[in-house]
XYZ file of C-alpha atoms in Angstrom:
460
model
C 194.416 106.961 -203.240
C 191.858 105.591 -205.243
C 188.473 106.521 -205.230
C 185.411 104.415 -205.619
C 182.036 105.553 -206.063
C 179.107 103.131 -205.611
C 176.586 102.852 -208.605
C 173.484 104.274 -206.271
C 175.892 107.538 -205.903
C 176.958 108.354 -209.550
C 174.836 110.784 -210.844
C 174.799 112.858 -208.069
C 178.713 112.902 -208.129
C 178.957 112.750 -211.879
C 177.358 115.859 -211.612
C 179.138 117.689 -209.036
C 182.392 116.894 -210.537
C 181.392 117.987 -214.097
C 180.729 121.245 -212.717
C 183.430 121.344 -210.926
C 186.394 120.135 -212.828
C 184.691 119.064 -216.533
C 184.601 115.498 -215.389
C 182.472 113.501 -217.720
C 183.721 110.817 -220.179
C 184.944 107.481 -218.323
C 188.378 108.586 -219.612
C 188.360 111.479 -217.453
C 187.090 109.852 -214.758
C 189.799 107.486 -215.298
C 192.725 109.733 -215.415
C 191.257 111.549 -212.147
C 191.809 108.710 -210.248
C 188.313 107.879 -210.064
C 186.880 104.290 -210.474
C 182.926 104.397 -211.865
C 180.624 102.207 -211.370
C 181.014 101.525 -215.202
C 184.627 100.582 -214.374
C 183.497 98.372 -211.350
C 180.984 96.408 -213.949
C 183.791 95.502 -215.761
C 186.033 94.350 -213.482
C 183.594 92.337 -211.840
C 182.717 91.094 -215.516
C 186.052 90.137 -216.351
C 187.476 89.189 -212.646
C 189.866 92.011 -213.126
C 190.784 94.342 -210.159
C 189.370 97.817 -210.655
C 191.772 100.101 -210.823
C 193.846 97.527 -213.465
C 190.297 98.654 -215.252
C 191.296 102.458 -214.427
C 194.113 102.469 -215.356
C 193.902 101.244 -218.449
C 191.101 103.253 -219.396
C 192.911 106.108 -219.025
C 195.328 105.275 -221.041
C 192.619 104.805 -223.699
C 194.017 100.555 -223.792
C 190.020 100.008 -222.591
C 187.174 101.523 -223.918
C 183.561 101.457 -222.016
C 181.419 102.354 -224.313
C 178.465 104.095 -222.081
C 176.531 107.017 -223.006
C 175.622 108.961 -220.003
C 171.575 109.233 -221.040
C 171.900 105.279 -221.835
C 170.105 104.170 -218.276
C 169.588 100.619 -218.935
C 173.125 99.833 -220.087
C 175.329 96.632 -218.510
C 178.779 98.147 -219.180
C 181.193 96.081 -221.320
C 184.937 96.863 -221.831
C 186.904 96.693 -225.066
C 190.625 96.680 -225.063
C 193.333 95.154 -223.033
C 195.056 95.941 -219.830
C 198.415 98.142 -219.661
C 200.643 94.649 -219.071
C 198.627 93.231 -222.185
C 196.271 91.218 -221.027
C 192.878 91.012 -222.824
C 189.688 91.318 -222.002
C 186.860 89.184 -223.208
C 186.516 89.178 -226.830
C 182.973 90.973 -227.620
C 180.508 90.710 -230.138
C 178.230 93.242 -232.039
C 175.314 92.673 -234.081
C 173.653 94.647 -237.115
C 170.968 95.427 -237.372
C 167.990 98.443 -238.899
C 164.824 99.564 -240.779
C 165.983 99.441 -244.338
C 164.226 101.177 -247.490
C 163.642 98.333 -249.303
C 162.396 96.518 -246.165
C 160.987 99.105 -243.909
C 159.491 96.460 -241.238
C 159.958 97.480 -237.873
C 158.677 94.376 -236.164
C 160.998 92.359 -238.088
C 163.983 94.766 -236.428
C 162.282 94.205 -233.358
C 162.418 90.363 -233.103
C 165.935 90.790 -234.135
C 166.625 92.900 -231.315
C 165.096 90.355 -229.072
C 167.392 87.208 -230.777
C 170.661 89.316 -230.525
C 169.527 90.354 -226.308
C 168.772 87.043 -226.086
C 171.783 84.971 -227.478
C 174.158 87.441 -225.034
C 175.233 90.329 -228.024
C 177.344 92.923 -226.053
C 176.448 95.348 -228.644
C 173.725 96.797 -230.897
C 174.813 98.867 -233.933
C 171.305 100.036 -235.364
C 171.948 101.252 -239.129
C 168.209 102.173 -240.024
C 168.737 103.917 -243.603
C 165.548 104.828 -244.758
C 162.703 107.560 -242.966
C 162.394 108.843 -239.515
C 164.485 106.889 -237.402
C 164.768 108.393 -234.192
C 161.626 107.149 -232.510
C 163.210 103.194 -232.900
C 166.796 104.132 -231.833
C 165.333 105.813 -228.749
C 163.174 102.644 -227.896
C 166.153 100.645 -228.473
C 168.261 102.875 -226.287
C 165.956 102.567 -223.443
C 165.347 98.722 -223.981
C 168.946 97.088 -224.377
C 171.359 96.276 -221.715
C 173.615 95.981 -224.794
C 175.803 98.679 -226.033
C 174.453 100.415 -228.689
C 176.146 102.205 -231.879
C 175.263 104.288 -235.172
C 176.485 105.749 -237.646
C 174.986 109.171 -238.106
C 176.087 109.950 -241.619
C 173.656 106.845 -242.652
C 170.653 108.784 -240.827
C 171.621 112.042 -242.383
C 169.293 112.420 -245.543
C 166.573 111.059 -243.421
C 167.017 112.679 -240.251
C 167.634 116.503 -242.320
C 164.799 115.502 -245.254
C 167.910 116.855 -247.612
C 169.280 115.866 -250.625
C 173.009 114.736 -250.256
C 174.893 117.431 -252.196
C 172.251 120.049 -250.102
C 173.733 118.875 -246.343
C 176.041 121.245 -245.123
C 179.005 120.278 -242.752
C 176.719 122.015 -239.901
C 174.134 119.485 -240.698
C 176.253 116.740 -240.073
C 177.218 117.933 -236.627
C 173.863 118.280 -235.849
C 172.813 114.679 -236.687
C 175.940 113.382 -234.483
C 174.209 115.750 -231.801
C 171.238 113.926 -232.412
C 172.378 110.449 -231.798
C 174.732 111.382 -229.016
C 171.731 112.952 -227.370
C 169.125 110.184 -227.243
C 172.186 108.206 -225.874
C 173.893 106.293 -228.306
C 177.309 104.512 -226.754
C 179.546 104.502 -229.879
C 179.484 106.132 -232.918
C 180.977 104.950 -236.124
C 182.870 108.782 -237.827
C 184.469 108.281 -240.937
C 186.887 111.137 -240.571
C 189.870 109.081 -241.279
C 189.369 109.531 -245.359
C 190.268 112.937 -245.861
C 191.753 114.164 -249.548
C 195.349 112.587 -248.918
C 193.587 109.004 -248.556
C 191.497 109.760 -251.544
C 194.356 111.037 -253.490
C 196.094 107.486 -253.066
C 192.885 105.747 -253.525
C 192.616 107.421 -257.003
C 196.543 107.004 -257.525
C 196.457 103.830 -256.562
C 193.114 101.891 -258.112
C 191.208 98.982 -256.463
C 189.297 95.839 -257.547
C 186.133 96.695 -255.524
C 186.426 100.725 -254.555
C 185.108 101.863 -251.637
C 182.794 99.238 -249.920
C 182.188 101.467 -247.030
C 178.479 102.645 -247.051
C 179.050 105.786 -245.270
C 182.664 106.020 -246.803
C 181.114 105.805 -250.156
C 178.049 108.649 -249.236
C 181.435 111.194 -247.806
C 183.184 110.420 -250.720
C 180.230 110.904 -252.987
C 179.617 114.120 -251.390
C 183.504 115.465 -251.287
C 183.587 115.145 -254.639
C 180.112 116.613 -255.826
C 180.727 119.621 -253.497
C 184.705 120.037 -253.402
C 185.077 120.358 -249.795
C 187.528 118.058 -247.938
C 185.871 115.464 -245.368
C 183.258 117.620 -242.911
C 184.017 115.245 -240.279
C 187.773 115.540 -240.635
C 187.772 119.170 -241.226
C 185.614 119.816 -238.111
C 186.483 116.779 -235.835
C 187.441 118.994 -232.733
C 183.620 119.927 -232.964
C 182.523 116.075 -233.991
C 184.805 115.285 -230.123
C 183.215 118.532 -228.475
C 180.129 116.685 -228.973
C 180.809 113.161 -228.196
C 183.001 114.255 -224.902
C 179.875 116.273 -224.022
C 177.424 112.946 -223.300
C 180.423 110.533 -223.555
C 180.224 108.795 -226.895
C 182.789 106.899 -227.894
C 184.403 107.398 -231.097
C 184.766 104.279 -232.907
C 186.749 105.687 -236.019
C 185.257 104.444 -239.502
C 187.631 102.565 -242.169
C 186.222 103.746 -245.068
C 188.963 102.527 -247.329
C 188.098 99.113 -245.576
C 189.252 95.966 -248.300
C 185.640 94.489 -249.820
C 187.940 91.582 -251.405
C 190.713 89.677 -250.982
C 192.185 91.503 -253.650
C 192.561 94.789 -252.076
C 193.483 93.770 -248.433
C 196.663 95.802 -246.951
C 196.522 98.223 -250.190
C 198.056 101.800 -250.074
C 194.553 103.420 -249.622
C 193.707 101.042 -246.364
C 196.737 101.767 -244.644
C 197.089 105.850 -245.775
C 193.595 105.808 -243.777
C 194.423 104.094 -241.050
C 197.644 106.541 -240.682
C 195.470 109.358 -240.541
C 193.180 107.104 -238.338
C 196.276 106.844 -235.853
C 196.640 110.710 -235.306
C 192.655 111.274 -235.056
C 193.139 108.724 -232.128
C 195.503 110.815 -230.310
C 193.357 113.892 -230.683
C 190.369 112.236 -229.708
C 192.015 111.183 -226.311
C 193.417 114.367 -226.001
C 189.701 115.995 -225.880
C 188.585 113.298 -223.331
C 186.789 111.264 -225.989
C 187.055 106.905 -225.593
C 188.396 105.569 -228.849
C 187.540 102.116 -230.984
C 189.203 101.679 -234.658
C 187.566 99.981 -237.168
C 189.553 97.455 -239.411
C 188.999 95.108 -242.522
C 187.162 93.860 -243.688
C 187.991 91.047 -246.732
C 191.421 89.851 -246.176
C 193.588 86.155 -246.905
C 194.048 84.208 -243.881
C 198.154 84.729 -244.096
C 197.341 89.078 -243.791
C 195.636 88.847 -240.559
C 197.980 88.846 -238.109
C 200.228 91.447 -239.243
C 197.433 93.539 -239.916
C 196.142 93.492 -236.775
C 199.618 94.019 -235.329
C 199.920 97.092 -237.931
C 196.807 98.943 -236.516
C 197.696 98.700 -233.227
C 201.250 100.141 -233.859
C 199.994 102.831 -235.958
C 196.746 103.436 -233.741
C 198.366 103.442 -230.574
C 197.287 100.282 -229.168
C 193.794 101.638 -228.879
C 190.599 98.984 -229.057
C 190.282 97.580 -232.378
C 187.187 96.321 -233.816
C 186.784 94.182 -237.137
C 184.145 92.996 -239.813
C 184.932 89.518 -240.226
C 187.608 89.741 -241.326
C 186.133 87.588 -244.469
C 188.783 84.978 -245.958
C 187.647 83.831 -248.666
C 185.065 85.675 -251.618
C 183.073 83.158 -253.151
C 180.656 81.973 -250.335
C 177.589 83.738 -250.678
C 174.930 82.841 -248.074
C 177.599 81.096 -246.065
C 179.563 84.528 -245.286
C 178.760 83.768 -241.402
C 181.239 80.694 -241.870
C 183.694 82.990 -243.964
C 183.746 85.671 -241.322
C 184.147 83.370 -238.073
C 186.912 81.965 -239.559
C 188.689 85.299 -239.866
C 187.386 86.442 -236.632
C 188.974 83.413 -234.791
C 192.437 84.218 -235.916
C 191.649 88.357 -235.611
C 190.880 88.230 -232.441
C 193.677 85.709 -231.426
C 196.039 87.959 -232.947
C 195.232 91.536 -231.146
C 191.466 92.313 -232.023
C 189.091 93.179 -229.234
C 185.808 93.246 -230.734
C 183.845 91.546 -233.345
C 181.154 92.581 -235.994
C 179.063 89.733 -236.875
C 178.376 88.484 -240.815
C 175.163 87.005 -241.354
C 174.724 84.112 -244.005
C 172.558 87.203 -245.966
C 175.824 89.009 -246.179
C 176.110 90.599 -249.839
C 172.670 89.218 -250.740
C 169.964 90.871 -248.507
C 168.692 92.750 -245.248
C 169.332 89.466 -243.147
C 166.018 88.148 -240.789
C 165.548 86.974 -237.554
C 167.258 83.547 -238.488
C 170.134 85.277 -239.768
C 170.956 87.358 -237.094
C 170.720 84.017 -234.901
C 173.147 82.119 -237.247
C 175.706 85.167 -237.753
C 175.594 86.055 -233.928
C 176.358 82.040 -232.524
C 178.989 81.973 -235.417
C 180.797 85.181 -234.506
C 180.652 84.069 -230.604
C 182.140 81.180 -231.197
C 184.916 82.713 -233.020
C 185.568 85.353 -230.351
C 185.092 82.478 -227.244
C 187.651 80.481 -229.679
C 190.186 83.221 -229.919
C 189.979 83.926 -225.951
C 190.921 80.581 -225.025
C 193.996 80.610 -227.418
C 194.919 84.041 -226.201
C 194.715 83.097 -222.581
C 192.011 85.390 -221.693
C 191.516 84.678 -217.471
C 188.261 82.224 -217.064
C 187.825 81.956 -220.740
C 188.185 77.790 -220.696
C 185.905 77.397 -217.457
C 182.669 77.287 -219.494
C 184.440 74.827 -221.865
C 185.481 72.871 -218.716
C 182.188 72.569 -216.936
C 180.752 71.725 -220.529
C 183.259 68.386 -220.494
C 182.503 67.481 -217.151
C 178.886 67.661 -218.222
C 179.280 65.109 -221.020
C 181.350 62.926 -219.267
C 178.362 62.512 -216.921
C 175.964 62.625 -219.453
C 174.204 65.596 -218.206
C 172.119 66.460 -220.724
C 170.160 69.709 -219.210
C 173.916 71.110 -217.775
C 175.273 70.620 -220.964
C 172.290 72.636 -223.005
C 172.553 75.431 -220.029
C 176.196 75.746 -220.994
C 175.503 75.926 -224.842
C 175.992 78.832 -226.607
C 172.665 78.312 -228.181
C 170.258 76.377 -225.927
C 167.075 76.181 -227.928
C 168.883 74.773 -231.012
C 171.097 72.130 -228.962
C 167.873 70.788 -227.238
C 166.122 70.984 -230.472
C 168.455 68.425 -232.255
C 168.976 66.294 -229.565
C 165.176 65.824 -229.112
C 164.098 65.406 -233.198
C 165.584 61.780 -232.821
C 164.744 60.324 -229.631
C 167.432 57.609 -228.609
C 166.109 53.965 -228.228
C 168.760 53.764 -224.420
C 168.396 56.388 -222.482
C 170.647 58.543 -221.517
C 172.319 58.381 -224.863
C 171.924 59.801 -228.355
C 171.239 58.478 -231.625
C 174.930 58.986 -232.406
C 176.121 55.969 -230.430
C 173.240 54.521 -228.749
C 173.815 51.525 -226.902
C 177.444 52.155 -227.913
C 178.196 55.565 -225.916
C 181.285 55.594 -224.851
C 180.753 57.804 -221.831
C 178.041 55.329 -221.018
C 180.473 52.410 -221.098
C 183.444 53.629 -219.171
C 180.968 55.338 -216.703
C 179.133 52.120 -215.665
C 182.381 50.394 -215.644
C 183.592 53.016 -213.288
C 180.855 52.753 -210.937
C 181.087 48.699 -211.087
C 177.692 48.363 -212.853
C 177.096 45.401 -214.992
C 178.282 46.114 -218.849
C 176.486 43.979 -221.673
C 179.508 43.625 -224.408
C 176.705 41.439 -226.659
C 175.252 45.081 -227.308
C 178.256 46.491 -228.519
């Protein structure tokens, strides 16, 4: 018998069974027999039935990202149900007060493109000062799931040199984030000193591309030590299981070209990525896994085939991947392309590329341009992959132009404002029509013909 607890009910009950039986992640929820409201949100999201949603949740097949101190979260699911079939490809956006470009506003009206264009996630990567007061705004603010990734808020956050941070320190930034009530956290405890043995053995065009990769790896070999958040990941999971954080396990020895894609040090990491995945569901913790990254077109598929055998079939979520090196300030295009064929081929969730990608901290306009891209690479890839309902939109958006419906069809565009902005910088001389055809619209033509209205053929 399944049990289903209404939304108005679940602290009170989250609370009683935490006490009573350690009940707090939505995997333990899940494997309790219990259906959340978080669960119920999805289902209803994704016209699933909830305990399908259960189910596979507790198998760790869906993740739901959602931090229990994150109030004004709309619960998304990542993953695919036990009989395979997917859920709704999502879509995350970067974003973060950077050094060089410490302007919070500017993050702000980011935020406020990516909530408004439909993101289903946040990852805020601020870099540079005291960070905390933003990410808690954000927290509170967005509907959208938000992520991190602590070790970039580490020097920052402990006012410490690098080489100075001690593997203590780094649990106590993850505390930090998982505390104000971050969803997901990016760890990258996958690269521990077998990975970087092959990494050395083995050589690369472009190293280690990985931000925080590169910071561990800078820091395991100034200090010695072996990874702190592999060496004390059964205290990284005590405190993500604590608040429910989902681990969304860092590839560090992600591919930043072509050149390097499916190498020995990419998949000895995501090996050791594959057992951390076990262990994290084994403590309760929901798992992601992070993938490439730069790859050819022909590699995608059987890469994304290869992390799900070796990870367990757990959620997978991908940069791009980018196909192609050589188009600076037109990555977004580079990186939808991948993402398209990604997602049709296994992935469950999508990191947006901005056109700024490899040349600077991208703006308001970028953010708009990578996020519409990367949606309509993960709406592509659901239709191909049969996801349930994915084609209606599509559907009601045809039916629209076929009646010439010009305000159904900009409510059913991805991007509203710029749809109704072209159409309007060239008004049409016929109305009804667009500069495109004019007089000459075809769905004009047959229409009228249709309804037995007079046709002038002179005019076309």
């Amino acid at each position: 018998m399944v049990e289903r607890i209404a939304a108005s009910e679940m602290a009170c009950a989250s609370a009683a069974l935490a006490d009573a039986a350690g009940l707090v992640t939505q995997i333990d929820f899940a494997r309790a027999g219990i259906v959340t409201p978080q669960m119920e949100a999805v289902a209803a999201a994704e016209g699933r039935d909830p305990d399908v949603i259960r189910v596979a949740v507790a198998a760790g097949r869906i993740a739901i990202p959602a931090n229990i101190h994150h109030e004004s979260l709309a619960p998304e699911g990542v993953g695919e149900t036990l009989d395979g079939v997917p859920l709704s490809t999502k879509v995350n956006v970067n974003l973060g007060i950077s050094g060089d470009l410490a302007d919070e506003a500017l993050e702000w009206e980011k935020v406020d493109v990516a909530l408004e264009l439909g993101a289903d996630a946040i990852m805020d990567l601020s870099n540079s000062g005291k960070t905390r007061a933003f990410r808690r705004r954000l927290i509170e603010k967005s509907p959208a799931m938000i992520g991190t990734v602590p070790m970039y808020d580490a020097i920052g956050y402990l006012e410490k040199a690098l080489i100075a941070i001690t593997p203590e320190d780094f649990l106590e930034v993850v505390r930090a984030h998982a505390e104000d009530g971050v969803d997901f956290v990016t760890i990258h405890a996958g690269m521990n000193r077998r990975v970087i043995e092959s990494f050395k053995e083995t050589g690369r065009l472009t190293n280690i591309v990985s931000r925080g990769g590169s910071l561990i790896f800078a820091w395991m070999e100034a200090t010695g030590r072996e990874n702190p958040f592999y060496e004390h990941y059964d205290e990284v999971l005590a405190i993500l299981h604590e608040h429910d954080v989902c681990i969304s396990l860092g590839d560090a020895m992600r591919p930043g070209s072509g050149y390097d894609a499916t190498d020995a040090a990419q998949i000895a990491e995501l090996i050791e990525i594959g057992k951390l995945t076990r262990r994290a569901w084994d403590a309760g913790v929901q798992v992601m896994v992070e993938g490439p990254g730069h790859m050819a077109l022909d590699e995608i598929a059987a890469n994304m085939k290869l992390q799900k055998r070796l990870c367990h079939e757990a959620p997978f979520y991908v940069l791009g991947p980018l196909v192609t090196d050589i188009a600076p300030g037109y990555d977004h295009i580079t990186a939808a392309i991948g993402g398209a064929v990604a997602a049709m081929s296994g992935a469950d969730f999508l990191c947006y590329v901005t056109p700024a990608e490899h040349l600077r901290l991208p703006d308001a306009n970028d953010v708009r341009e990578g996020l519409v891209a990367t949606k309509i690479a993960a709406h592509a890839a659901d239709i191909a992959k049969g996801v349930p309902g994915a084609r209606d939109r599509d559907n009601r958006m045809s039916d629209a132009r076929r009646r010439v419906a010009w305000e159904e069809m900009f409510g059913l565009a991805l991007d509203p404002d710029r749809a109704r902005s072209i159409f309007e910088s060239a008004p049409p001389s016929t109305e009804g029509t667009c500069t495109m055809c004019g007089k000459m619209c075809a769905m004009k033509t047959v229409n009228d013909i249709m309804e037995g209205l007079t046709v002038d053929l002179d005019a076309h």
